[in-house]
mmCIF file of C-alpha atoms in Angstrom:
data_model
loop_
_atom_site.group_PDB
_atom_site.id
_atom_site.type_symbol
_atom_site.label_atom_id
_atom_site.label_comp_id
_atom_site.label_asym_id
_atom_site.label_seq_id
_atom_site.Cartn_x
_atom_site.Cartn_y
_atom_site.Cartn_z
ATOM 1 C CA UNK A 1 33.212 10.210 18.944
ATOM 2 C CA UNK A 2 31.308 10.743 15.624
ATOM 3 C CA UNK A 3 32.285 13.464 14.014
ATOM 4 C CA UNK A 4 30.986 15.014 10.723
ATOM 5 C CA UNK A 5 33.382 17.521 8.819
ATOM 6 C CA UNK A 6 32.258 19.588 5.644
ATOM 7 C CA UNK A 7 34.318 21.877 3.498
ATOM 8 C CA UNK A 8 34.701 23.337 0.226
ATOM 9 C CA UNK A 9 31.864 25.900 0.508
ATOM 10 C CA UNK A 10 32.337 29.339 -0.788
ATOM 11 C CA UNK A 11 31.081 32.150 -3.203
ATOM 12 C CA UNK A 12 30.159 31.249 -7.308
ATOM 13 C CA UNK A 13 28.184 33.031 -9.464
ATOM 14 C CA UNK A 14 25.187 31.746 -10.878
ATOM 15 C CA UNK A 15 25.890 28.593 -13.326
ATOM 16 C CA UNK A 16 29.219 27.853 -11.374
ATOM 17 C CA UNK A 17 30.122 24.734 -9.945
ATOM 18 C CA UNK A 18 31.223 23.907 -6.778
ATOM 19 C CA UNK A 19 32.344 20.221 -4.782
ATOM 20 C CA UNK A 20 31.754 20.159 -1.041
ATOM 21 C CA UNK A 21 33.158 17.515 0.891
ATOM 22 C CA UNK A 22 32.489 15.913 4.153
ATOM 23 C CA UNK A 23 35.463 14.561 6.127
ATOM 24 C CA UNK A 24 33.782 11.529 8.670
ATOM 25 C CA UNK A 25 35.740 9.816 11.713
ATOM 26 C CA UNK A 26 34.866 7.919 14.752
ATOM 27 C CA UNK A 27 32.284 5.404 13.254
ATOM 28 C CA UNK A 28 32.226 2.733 10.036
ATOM 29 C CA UNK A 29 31.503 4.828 7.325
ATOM 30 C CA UNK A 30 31.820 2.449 4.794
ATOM 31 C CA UNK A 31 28.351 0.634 7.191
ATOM 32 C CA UNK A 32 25.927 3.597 6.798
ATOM 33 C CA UNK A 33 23.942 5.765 4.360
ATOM 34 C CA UNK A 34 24.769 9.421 4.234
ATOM 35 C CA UNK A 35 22.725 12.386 3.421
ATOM 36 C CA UNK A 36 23.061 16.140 2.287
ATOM 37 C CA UNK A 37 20.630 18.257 3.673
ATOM 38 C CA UNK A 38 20.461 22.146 3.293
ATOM 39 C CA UNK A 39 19.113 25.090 4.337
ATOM 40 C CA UNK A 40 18.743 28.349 2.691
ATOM 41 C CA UNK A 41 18.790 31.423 4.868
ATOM 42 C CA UNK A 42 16.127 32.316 7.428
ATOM 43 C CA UNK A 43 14.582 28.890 6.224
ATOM 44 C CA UNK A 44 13.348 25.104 7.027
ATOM 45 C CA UNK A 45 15.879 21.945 6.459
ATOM 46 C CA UNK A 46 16.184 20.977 3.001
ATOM 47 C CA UNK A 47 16.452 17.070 1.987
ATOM 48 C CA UNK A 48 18.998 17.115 -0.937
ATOM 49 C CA UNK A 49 20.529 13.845 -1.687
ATOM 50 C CA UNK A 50 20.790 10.659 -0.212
ATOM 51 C CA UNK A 51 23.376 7.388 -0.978
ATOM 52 C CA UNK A 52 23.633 3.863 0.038
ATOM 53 C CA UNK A 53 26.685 2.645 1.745
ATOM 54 C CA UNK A 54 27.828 1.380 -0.963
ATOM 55 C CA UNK A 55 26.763 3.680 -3.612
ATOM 56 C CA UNK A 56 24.360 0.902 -5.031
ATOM 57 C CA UNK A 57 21.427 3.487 -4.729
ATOM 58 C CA UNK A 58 21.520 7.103 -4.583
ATOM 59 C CA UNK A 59 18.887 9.468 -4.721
ATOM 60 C CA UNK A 60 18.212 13.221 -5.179
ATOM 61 C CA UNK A 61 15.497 15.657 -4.548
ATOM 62 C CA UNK A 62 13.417 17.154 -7.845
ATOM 63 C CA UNK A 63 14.825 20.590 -7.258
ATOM 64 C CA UNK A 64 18.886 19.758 -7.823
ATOM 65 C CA UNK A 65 17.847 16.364 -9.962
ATOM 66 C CA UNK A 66 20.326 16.538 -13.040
ATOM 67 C CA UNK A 67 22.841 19.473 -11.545
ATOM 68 C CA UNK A 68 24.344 17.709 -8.174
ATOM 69 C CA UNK A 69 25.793 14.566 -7.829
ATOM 70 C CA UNK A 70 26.238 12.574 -4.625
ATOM 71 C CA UNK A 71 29.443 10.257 -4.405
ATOM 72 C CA UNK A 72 31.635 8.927 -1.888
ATOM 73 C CA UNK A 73 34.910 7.072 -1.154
ATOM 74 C CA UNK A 74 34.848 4.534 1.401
ATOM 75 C CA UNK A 75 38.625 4.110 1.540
ATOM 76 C CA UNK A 76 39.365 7.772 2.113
ATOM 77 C CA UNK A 77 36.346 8.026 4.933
ATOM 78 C CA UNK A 78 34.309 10.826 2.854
ATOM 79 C CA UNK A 79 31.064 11.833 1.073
ATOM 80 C CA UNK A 80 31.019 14.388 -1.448
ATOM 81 C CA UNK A 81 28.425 16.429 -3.609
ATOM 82 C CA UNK A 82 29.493 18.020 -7.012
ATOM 83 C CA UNK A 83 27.436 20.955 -7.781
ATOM 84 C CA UNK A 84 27.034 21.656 -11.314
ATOM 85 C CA UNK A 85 24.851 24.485 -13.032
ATOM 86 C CA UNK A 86 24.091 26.513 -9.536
ATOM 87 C CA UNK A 87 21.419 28.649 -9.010
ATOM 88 C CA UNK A 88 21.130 31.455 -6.521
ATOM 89 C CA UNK A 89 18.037 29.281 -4.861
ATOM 90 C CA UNK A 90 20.844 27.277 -4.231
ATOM 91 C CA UNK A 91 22.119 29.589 -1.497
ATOM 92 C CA UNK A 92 22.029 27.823 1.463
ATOM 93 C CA UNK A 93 24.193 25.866 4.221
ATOM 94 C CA UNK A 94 24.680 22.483 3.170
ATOM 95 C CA UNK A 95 24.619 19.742 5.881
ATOM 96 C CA UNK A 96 25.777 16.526 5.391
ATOM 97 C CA UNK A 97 24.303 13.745 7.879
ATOM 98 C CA UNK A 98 24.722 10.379 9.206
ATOM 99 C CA UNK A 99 21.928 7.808 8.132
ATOM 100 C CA UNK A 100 19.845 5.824 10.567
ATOM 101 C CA UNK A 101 16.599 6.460 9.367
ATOM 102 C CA UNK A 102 16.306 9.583 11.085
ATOM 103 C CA UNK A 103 19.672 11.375 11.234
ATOM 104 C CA UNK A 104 21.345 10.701 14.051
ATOM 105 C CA UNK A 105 24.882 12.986 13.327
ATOM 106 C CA UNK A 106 25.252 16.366 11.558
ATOM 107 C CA UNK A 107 28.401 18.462 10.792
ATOM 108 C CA UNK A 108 28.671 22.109 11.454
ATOM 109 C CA UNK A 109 27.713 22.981 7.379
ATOM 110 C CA UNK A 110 29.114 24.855 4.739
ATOM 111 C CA UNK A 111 27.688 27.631 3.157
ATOM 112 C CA UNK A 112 26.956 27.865 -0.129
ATOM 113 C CA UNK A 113 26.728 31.495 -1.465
ATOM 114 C CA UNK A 114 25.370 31.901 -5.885
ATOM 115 C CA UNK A 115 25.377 35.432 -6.529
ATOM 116 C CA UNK A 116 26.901 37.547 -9.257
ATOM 117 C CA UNK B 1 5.878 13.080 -1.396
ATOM 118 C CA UNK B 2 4.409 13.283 2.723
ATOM 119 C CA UNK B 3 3.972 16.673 3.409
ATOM 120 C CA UNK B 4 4.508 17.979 7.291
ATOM 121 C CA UNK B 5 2.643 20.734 8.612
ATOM 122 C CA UNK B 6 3.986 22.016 11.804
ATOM 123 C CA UNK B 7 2.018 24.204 14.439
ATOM 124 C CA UNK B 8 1.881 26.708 15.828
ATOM 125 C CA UNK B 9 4.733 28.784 13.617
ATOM 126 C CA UNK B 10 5.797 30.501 17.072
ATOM 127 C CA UNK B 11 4.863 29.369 20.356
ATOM 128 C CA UNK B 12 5.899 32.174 23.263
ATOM 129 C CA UNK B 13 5.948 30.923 26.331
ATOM 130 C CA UNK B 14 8.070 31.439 29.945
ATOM 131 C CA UNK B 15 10.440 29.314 31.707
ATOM 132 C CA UNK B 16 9.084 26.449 33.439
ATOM 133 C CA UNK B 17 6.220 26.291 31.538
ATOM 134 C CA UNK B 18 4.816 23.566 29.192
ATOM 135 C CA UNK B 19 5.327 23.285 25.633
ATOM 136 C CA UNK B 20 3.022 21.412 23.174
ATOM 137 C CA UNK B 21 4.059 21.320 19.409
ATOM 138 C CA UNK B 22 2.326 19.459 16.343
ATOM 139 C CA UNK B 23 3.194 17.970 13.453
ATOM 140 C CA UNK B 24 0.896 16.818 11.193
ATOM 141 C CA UNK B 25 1.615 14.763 8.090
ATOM 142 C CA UNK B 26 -0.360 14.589 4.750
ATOM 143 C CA UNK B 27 -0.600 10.662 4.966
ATOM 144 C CA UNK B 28 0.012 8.188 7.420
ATOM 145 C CA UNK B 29 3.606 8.323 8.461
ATOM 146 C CA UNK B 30 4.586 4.204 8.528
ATOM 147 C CA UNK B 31 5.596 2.721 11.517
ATOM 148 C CA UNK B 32 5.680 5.600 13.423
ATOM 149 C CA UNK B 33 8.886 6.951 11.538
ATOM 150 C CA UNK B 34 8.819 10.544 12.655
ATOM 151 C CA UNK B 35 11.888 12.232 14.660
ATOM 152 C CA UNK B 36 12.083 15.818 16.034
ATOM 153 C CA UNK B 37 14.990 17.697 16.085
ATOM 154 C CA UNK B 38 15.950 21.166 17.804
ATOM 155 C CA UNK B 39 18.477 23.513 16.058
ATOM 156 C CA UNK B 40 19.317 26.722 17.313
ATOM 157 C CA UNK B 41 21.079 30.087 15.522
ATOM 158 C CA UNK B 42 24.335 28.835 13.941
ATOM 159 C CA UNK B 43 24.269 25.478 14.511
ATOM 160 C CA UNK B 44 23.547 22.119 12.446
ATOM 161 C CA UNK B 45 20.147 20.423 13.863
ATOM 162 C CA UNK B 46 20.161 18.123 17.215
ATOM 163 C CA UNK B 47 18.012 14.788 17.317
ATOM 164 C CA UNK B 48 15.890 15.049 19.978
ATOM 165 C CA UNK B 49 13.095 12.110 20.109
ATOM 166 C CA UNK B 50 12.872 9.004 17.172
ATOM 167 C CA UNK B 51 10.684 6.195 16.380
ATOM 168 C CA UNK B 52 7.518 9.176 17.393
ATOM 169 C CA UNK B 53 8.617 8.452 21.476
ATOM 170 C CA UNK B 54 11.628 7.554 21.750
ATOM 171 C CA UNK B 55 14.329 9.938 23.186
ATOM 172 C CA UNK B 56 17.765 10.443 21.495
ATOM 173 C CA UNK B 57 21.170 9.748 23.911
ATOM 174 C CA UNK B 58 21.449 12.195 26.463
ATOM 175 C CA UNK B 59 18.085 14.298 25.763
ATOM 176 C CA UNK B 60 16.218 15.377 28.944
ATOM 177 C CA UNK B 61 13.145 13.441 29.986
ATOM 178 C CA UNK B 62 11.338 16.638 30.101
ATOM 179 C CA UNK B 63 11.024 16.206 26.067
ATOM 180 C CA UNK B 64 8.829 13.434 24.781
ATOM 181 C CA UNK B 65 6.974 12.544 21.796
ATOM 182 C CA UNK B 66 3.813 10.853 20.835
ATOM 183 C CA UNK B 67 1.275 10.527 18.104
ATOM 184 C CA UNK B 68 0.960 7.722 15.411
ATOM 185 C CA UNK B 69 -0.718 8.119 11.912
ATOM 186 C CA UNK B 70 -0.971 11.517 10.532
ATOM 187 C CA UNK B 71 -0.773 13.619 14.296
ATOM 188 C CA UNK B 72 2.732 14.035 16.364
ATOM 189 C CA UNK B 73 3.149 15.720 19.376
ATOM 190 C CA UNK B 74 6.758 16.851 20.867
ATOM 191 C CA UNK B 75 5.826 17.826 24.835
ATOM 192 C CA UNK B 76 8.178 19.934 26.437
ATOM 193 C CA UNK B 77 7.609 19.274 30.150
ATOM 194 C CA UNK B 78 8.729 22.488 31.947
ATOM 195 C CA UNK B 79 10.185 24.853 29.518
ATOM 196 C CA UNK B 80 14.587 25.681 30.388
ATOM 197 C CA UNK B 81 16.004 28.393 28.994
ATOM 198 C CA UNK B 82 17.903 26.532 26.731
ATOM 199 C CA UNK B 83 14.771 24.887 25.077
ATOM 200 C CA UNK B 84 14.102 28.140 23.313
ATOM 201 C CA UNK B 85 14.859 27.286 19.592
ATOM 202 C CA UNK B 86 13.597 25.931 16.027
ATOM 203 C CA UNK B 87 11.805 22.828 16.051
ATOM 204 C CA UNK B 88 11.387 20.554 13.048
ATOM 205 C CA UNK B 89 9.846 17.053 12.427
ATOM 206 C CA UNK B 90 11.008 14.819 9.604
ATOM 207 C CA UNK B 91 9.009 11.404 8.494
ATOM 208 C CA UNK B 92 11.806 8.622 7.567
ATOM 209 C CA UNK B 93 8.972 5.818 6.378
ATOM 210 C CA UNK B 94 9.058 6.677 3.235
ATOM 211 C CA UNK B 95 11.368 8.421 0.399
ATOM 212 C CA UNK B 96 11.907 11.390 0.174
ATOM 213 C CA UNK B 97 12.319 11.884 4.028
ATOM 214 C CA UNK B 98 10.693 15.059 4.413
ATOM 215 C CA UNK B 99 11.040 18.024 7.259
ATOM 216 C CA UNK B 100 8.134 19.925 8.434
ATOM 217 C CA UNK B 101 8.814 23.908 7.893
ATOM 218 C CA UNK B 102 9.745 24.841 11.756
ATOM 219 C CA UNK B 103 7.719 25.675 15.240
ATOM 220 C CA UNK B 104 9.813 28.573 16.597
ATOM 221 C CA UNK B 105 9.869 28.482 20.669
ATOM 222 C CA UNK B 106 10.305 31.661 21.506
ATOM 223 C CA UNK B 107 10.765 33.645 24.735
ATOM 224 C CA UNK B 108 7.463 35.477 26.258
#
């Protein structure tokens, strides 16, 4: 069974950082794309970052382009996301997603709270 | 950037009832890459129908998709209780892979 598992979400204030993490089992993570997608309270789904399999090409929306970074470790069967510089527009939960062109597996999410 | 517009914003309607929702994109979505998904309160989003018509692992039949270009449907055939929820539609032809903003099915 494919199962998605993100942590590390929590309360910073406004410039903070934080590092979510997503914990994957049940498939060959090391054979897909992931994804972190997010949604800020009340509101639509949020494309935030995206990485190849094998980290060759990663890619980030405009609005966190320059204060996240997208990484993962094959061996250890996870994806992370550093958040640098955070904004309280970045309140939201934070998904992370299995890639098949559409996204086929979600975790529960984390949420993400920036307020002083 | 392909920008989804989803309609209606809320759709009431009863049990056992049909459900019509639309997405339309601002350019041609390629190859028909646009997926629906269903989330409801508290939890992470559910893939519901890919490839425009094609229906995820274990979804009903009474959900199914159609449309090509710029227009998408997602049909709901006779509305369940459990079908009452928040809607999106994402494109996947083309970077970024964007969502539409939501059709909320709500109970009339």
């Amino acid at each position: 069974e494919v199962q998605l598992v993100e942590s590390g979400g929590g309360l910073v204030k406004p410039g903070g950082s934080l590092r979510l993490s997503c914990a994957a089992s049940g498939f060959t993570f090391s054979s897909y794309s992931m994804n972190w997608v997010r949604q800020a309270p009340g509101k639509g789904l949020e494309w935030v970052s995206s990485i190849s399999s094998s980290s060759s090409y990663i890619y980030y929306a405009d609005s966190v382009k320059g204060r996240f970074t997208i990484s993962r470790d094959n061996a250890k069967n996870s994806l992370y996301l550093q958040m640098n510089s955070l904004r309280a527009e970045d309140t939201a939960v934070y998904y992370c997603a299995r890639d098949g062109g559409y996204y086929n597996y979600w975790g529960q999410g984390t949420l993400v709270t920036v307020s002083s | 950037e392909i920008v989804l517009t989803q309609s209606p914003g809320t759709l009431s309607l009863s049990p056992g009832e049909r459900a019509t929702l639309s997405c339309r994109a601002s350019q041609s979505v390629s190859s028909s890459y646009l997926a629906w998904y269903q989330q409801k309160p508290g939890q992470a989003p559910r893939l519901l129908i890919y490839g425009a018509s094609s229906r995820a692992t274990g979804i009903p039949d009474r959900f199914s998709g159609s449309g090509s270009g710029t227009d998408f449907t997602l049909t709901i055939s006779r509305l369940e209780p459990e079908d009452f929820a928040v809607y999106y539609c994402q494109q996947y032809g083309s970077s970024p892979k964007t969502f539409g903003q939501g059709t909320k099915l709500e109970i009339k």
